[in-house]
Short mmCIF file of C-alpha atoms in Angstrom, two decimals:
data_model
loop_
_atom_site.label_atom_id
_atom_site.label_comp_id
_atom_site.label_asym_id
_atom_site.label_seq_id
_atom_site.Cartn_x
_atom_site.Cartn_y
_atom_site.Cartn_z
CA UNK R 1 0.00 0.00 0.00
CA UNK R 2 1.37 3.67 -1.13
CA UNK R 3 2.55 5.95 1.88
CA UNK R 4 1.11 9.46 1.94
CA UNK R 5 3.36 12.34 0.72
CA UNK R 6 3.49 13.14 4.16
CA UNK R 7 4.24 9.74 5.58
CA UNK R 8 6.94 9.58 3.16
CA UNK R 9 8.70 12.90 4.71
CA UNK R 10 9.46 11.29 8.17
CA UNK R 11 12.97 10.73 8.60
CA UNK R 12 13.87 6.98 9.76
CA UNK R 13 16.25 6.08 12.15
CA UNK R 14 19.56 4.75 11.21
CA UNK R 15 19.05 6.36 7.23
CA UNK R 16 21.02 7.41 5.46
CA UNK R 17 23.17 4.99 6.25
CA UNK R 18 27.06 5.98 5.36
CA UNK R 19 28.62 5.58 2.06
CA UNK R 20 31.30 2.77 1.90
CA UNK R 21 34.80 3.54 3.08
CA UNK R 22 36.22 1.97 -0.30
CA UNK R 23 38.68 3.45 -2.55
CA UNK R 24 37.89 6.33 -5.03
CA UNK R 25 40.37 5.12 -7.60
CA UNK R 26 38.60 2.53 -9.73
CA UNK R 27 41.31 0.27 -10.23
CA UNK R 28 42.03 0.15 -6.30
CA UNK R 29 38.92 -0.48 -5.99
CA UNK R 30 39.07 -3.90 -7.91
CA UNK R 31 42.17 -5.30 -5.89
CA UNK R 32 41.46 -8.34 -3.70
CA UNK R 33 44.72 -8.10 -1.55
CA UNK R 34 44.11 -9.78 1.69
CA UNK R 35 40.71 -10.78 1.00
CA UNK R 36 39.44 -14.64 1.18
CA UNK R 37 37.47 -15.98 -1.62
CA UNK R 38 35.61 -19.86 -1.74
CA UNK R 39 35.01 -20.70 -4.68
CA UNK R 40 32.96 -24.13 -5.69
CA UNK R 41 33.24 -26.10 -8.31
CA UNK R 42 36.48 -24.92 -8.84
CA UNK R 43 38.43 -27.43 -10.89
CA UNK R 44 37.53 -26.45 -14.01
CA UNK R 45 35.47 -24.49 -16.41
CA UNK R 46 33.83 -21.05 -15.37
CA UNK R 47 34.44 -21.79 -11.73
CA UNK R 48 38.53 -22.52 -12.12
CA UNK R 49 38.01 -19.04 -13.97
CA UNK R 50 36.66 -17.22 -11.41
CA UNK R 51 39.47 -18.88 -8.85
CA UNK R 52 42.18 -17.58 -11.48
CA UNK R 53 39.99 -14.62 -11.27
CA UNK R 54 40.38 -13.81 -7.96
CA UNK R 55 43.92 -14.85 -7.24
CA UNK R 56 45.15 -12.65 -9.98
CA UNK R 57 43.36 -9.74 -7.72
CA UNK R 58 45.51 -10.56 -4.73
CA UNK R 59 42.88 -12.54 -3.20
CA UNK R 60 43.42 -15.97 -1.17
CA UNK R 61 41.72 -19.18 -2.46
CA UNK R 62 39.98 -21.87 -0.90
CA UNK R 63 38.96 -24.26 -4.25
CA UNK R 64 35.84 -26.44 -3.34
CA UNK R 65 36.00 -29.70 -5.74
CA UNK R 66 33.86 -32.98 -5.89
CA UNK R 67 35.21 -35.64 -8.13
CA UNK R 68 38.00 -33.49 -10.40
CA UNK R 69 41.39 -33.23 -7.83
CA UNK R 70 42.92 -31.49 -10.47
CA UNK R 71 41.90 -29.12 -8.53
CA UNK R 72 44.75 -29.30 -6.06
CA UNK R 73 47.38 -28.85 -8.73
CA UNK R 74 44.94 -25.71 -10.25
CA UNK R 75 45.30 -24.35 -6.69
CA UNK R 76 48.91 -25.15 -6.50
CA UNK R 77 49.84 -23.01 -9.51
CA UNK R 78 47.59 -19.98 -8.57
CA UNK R 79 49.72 -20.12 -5.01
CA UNK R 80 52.62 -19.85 -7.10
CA UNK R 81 52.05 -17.58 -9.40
CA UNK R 82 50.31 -15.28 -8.18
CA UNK R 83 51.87 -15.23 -4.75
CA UNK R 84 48.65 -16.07 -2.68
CA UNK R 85 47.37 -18.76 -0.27
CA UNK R 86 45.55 -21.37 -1.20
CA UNK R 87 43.82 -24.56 -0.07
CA UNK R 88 41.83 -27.01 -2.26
CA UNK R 89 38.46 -28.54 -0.64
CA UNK R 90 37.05 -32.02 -1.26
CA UNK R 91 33.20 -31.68 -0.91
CA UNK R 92 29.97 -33.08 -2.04
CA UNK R 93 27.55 -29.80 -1.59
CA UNK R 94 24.68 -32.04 -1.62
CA UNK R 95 25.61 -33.54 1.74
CA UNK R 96 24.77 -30.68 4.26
CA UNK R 97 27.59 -31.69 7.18
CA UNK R 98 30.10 -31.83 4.35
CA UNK R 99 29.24 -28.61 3.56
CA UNK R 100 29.18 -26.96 7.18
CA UNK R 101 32.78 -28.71 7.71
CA UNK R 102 34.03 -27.32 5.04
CA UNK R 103 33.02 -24.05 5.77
CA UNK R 104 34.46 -24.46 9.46
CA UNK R 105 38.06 -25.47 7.95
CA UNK R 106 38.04 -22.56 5.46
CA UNK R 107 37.53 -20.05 8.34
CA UNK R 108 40.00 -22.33 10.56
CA UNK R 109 42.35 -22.14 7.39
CA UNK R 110 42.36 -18.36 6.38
CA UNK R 111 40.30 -17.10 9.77
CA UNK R 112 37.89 -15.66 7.66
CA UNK R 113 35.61 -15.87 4.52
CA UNK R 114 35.07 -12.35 2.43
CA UNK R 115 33.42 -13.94 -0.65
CA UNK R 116 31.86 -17.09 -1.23
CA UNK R 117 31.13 -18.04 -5.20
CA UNK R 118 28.18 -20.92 -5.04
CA UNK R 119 29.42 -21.68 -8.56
CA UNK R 120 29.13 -25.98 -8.50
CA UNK R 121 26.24 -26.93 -10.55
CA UNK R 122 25.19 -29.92 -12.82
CA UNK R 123 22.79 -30.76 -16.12
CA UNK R 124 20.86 -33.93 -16.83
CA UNK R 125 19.55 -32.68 -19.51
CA UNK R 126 16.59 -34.80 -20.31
CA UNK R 127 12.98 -34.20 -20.85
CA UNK R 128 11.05 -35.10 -17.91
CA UNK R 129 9.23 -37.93 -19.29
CA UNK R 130 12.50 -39.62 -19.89
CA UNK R 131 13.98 -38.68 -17.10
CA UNK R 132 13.89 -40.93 -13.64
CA UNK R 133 12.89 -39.14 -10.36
CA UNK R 134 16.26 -40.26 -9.16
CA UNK R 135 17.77 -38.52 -12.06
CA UNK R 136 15.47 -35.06 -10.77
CA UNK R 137 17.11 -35.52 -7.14
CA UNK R 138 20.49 -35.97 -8.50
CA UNK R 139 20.34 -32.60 -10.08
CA UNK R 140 18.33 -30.78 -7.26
CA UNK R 141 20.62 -31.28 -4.69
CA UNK R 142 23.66 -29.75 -6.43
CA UNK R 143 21.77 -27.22 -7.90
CA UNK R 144 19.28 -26.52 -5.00
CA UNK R 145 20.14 -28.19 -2.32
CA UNK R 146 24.08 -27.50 -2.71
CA UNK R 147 23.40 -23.43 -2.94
CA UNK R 148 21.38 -23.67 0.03
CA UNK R 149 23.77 -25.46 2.18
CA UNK R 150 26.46 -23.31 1.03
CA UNK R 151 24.60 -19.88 1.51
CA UNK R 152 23.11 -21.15 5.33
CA UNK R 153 26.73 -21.86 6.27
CA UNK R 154 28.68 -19.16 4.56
CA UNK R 155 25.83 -17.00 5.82
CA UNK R 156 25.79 -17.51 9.18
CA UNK R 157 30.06 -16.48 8.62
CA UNK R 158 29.09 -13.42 7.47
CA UNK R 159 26.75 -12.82 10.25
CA UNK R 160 29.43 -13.29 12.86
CA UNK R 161 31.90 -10.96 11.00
CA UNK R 162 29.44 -8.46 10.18
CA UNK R 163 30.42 -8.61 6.18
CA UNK R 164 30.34 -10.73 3.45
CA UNK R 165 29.31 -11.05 -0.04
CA UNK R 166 27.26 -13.92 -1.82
CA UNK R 167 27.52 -14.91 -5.50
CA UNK R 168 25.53 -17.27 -6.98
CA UNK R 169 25.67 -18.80 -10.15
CA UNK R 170 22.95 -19.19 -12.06
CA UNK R 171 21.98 -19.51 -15.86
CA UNK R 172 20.42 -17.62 -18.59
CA UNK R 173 17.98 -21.07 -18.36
CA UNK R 174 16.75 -19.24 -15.65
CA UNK R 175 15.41 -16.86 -17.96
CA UNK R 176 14.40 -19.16 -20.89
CA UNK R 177 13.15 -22.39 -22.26
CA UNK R 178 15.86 -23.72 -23.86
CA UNK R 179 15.73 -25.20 -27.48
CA UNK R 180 16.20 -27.18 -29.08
CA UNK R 181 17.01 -29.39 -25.82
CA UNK R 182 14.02 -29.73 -23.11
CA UNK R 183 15.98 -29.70 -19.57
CA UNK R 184 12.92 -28.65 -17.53
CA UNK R 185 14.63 -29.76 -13.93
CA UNK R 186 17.77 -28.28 -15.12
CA UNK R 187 15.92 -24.50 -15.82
CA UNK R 188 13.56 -24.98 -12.83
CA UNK R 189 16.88 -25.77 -10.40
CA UNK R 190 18.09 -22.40 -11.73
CA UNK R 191 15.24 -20.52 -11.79
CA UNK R 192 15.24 -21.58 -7.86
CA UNK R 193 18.54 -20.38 -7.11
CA UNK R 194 18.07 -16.84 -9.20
CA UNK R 195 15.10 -16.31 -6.43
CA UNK R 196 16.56 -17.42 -3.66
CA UNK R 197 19.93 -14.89 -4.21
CA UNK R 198 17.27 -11.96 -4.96
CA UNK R 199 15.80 -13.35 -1.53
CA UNK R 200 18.89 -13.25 0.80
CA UNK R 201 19.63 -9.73 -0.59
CA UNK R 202 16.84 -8.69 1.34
CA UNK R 203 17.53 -11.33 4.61
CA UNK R 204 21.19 -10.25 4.43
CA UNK R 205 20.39 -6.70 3.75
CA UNK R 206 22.66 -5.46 7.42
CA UNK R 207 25.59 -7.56 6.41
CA UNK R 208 26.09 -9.59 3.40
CA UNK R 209 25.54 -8.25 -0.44
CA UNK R 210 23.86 -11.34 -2.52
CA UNK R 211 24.28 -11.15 -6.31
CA UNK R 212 23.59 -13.61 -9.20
CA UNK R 213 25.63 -14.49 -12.47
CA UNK R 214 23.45 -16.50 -14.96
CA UNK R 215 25.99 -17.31 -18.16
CA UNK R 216 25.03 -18.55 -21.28
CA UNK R 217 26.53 -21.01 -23.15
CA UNK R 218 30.31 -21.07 -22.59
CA UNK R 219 33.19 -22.96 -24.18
CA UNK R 220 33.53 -25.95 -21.05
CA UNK R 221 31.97 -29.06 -20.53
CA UNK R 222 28.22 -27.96 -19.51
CA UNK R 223 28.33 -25.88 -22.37
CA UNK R 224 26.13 -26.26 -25.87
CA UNK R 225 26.23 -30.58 -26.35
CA UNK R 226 27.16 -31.12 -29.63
CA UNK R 227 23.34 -31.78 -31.01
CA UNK R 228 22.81 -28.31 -29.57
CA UNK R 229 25.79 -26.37 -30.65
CA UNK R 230 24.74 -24.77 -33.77
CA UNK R 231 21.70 -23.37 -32.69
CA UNK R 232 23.35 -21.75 -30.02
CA UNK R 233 25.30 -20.13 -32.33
CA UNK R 234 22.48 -19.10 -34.46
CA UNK R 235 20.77 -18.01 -31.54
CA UNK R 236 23.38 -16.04 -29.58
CA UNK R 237 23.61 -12.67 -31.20
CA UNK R 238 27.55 -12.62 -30.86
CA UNK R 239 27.36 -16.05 -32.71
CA UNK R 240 29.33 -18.37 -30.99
CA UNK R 241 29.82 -19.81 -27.33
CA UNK R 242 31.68 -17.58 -24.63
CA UNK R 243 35.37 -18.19 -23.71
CA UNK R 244 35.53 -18.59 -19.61
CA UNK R 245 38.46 -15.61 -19.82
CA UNK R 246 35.27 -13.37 -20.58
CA UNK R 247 33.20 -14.11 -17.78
CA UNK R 248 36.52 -13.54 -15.24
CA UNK R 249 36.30 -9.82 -14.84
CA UNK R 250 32.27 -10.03 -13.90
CA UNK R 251 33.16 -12.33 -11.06
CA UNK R 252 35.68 -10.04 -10.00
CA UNK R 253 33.64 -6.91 -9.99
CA UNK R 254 30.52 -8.34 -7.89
CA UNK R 255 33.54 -9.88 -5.57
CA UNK R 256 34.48 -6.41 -4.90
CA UNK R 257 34.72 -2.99 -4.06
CA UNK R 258 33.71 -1.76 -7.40
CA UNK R 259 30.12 -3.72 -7.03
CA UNK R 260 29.41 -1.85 -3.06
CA UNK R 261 25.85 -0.67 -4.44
CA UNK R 262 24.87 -3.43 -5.67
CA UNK R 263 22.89 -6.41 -4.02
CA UNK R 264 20.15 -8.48 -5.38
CA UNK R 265 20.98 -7.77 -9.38
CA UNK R 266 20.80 -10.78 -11.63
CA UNK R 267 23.54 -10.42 -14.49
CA UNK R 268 22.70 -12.35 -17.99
CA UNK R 269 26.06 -12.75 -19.85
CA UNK R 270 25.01 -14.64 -22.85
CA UNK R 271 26.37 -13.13 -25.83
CA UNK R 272 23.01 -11.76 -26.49
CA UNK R 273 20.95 -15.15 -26.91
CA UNK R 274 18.35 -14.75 -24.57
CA UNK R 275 17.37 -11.44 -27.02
CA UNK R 276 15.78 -12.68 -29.80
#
């Protein structure tokens, strides 16, 4: 219901709250130094991306991996190179307790957690007449299941410290039907997820900023299948599939200083193909 003109006068306790006591100089504000970033599903594709990402910003690394321990080495080499600390993670986000240890070893590791990237995700993609409903739990609790773990746990970090910063990933199939492949579980898990960030921007609103990356069709493994390839080329209006190296610097600017007004924005980056 609409407040009067006169109701809308009253000054509020508390408001305006402060501006940010962040850096004026834009590329300051994009450095990471000292900061600790989790990252899941970090072995490979968009989420070893965003760990390269953030290391190359100064920031410290916690990798969260499932099945792929090349994430270890992947961690390794971003220690190295880039003259940060990091720590790779074995964890199945679809078991809660795995989840809240892990969270309790990262903040016993690095004493703290900045920015936590709910990144791990997976795709049966299968209509749902041929898929089994053990086939639909599979994929709900990574995609579901897995965020919400991650964001009660990392959340109740952020709490304590009194900061923190949320970023899910989602998927332009959040947005879409996809053709010419019919992955209903697989857009409704995302379509979830996309809520539930907008959500916690709200629940978080004194001490965590929540934001939501929902990519396209990118160059890795749960990119385009190869029956669906050319149509996403025809479809995307930059014709062809994204290369993870452009999907870095997004990452990095909701993990940081640059981003401190924003909380509860959902980002397409699909080369355009959700347009037509």
């Amino acid at each position: 219901m609409s407040m009067t003109v006169s109701e809308c006068t009253q000054t509020r306790d508390g408001f305006p709250r402060p501006f940010p006591n962040t850096p004026a100089n834009v590329l300051e504000q994009f450095k990471l130094n000292g900061k600790v970033v989790v990252v899941t599903g970090a072995a490979d594709g968009i989420g070893l991306a965003v760990s390269e990402a953030m290391a190359e910003a100064g920031a410290n690394v916690a990798l969260w991996y499932n099945s792929n321990d090349a994430a270890v080495k992947r961690g390794e080499e971003l220690a190295r190179d880039h003259g940060v600390k990091t720590v790779a993670y074995k964890v199945d986000i679809s078991n809660p307790e795995e989840v809240q240890k892990a969270v309790g070893d990262v903040v016993r590791d690095f004493e703290r957690i900045d920015v936590f990237v709910a990144n791990a995700g997976m795709a049966i993609s299968k209509p749902i007449l041929e898929q089994t409903l053990d086939e639909y739990r599979k994929q709900m609790s990574v995609n579901v299941d897995g965020v919400v773990s991650c964001a009660k746990y990392a959340g109740e970090v952020f709490q304590r410290q009194g900061s923190g910063n949320l970023i899910i990933t989602s998927s332009m199939s959040a947005h879409i039907v996809n053709v010419p492949t019919d992955q209903p579980v697989y857009n409704g898990s995302k379509a979830f997820v996309t809520q539930f960030g907008k959500s916690l921007a709200r629940e978080w609103r004194d001490f965590a900023r929540v934001n939501i990356v929902s990519p396209g069709f990118f160059d890795t493994k749960m990119g385009a299948s190869p029956l669906a390839v050319n149509e996403a080329y025809r479809m995307a209006v930059l014709g062809r599939q994204g290369h993870v190296k452009e999907i870095k610097g997004l990452y990095l600017y909701l993990a940081s200083d640059a981003s401190t007004y924003m909380t509860g924005s959902d980002v397409l980056i699909d080369g355009g193909y959700v347009l037509p």
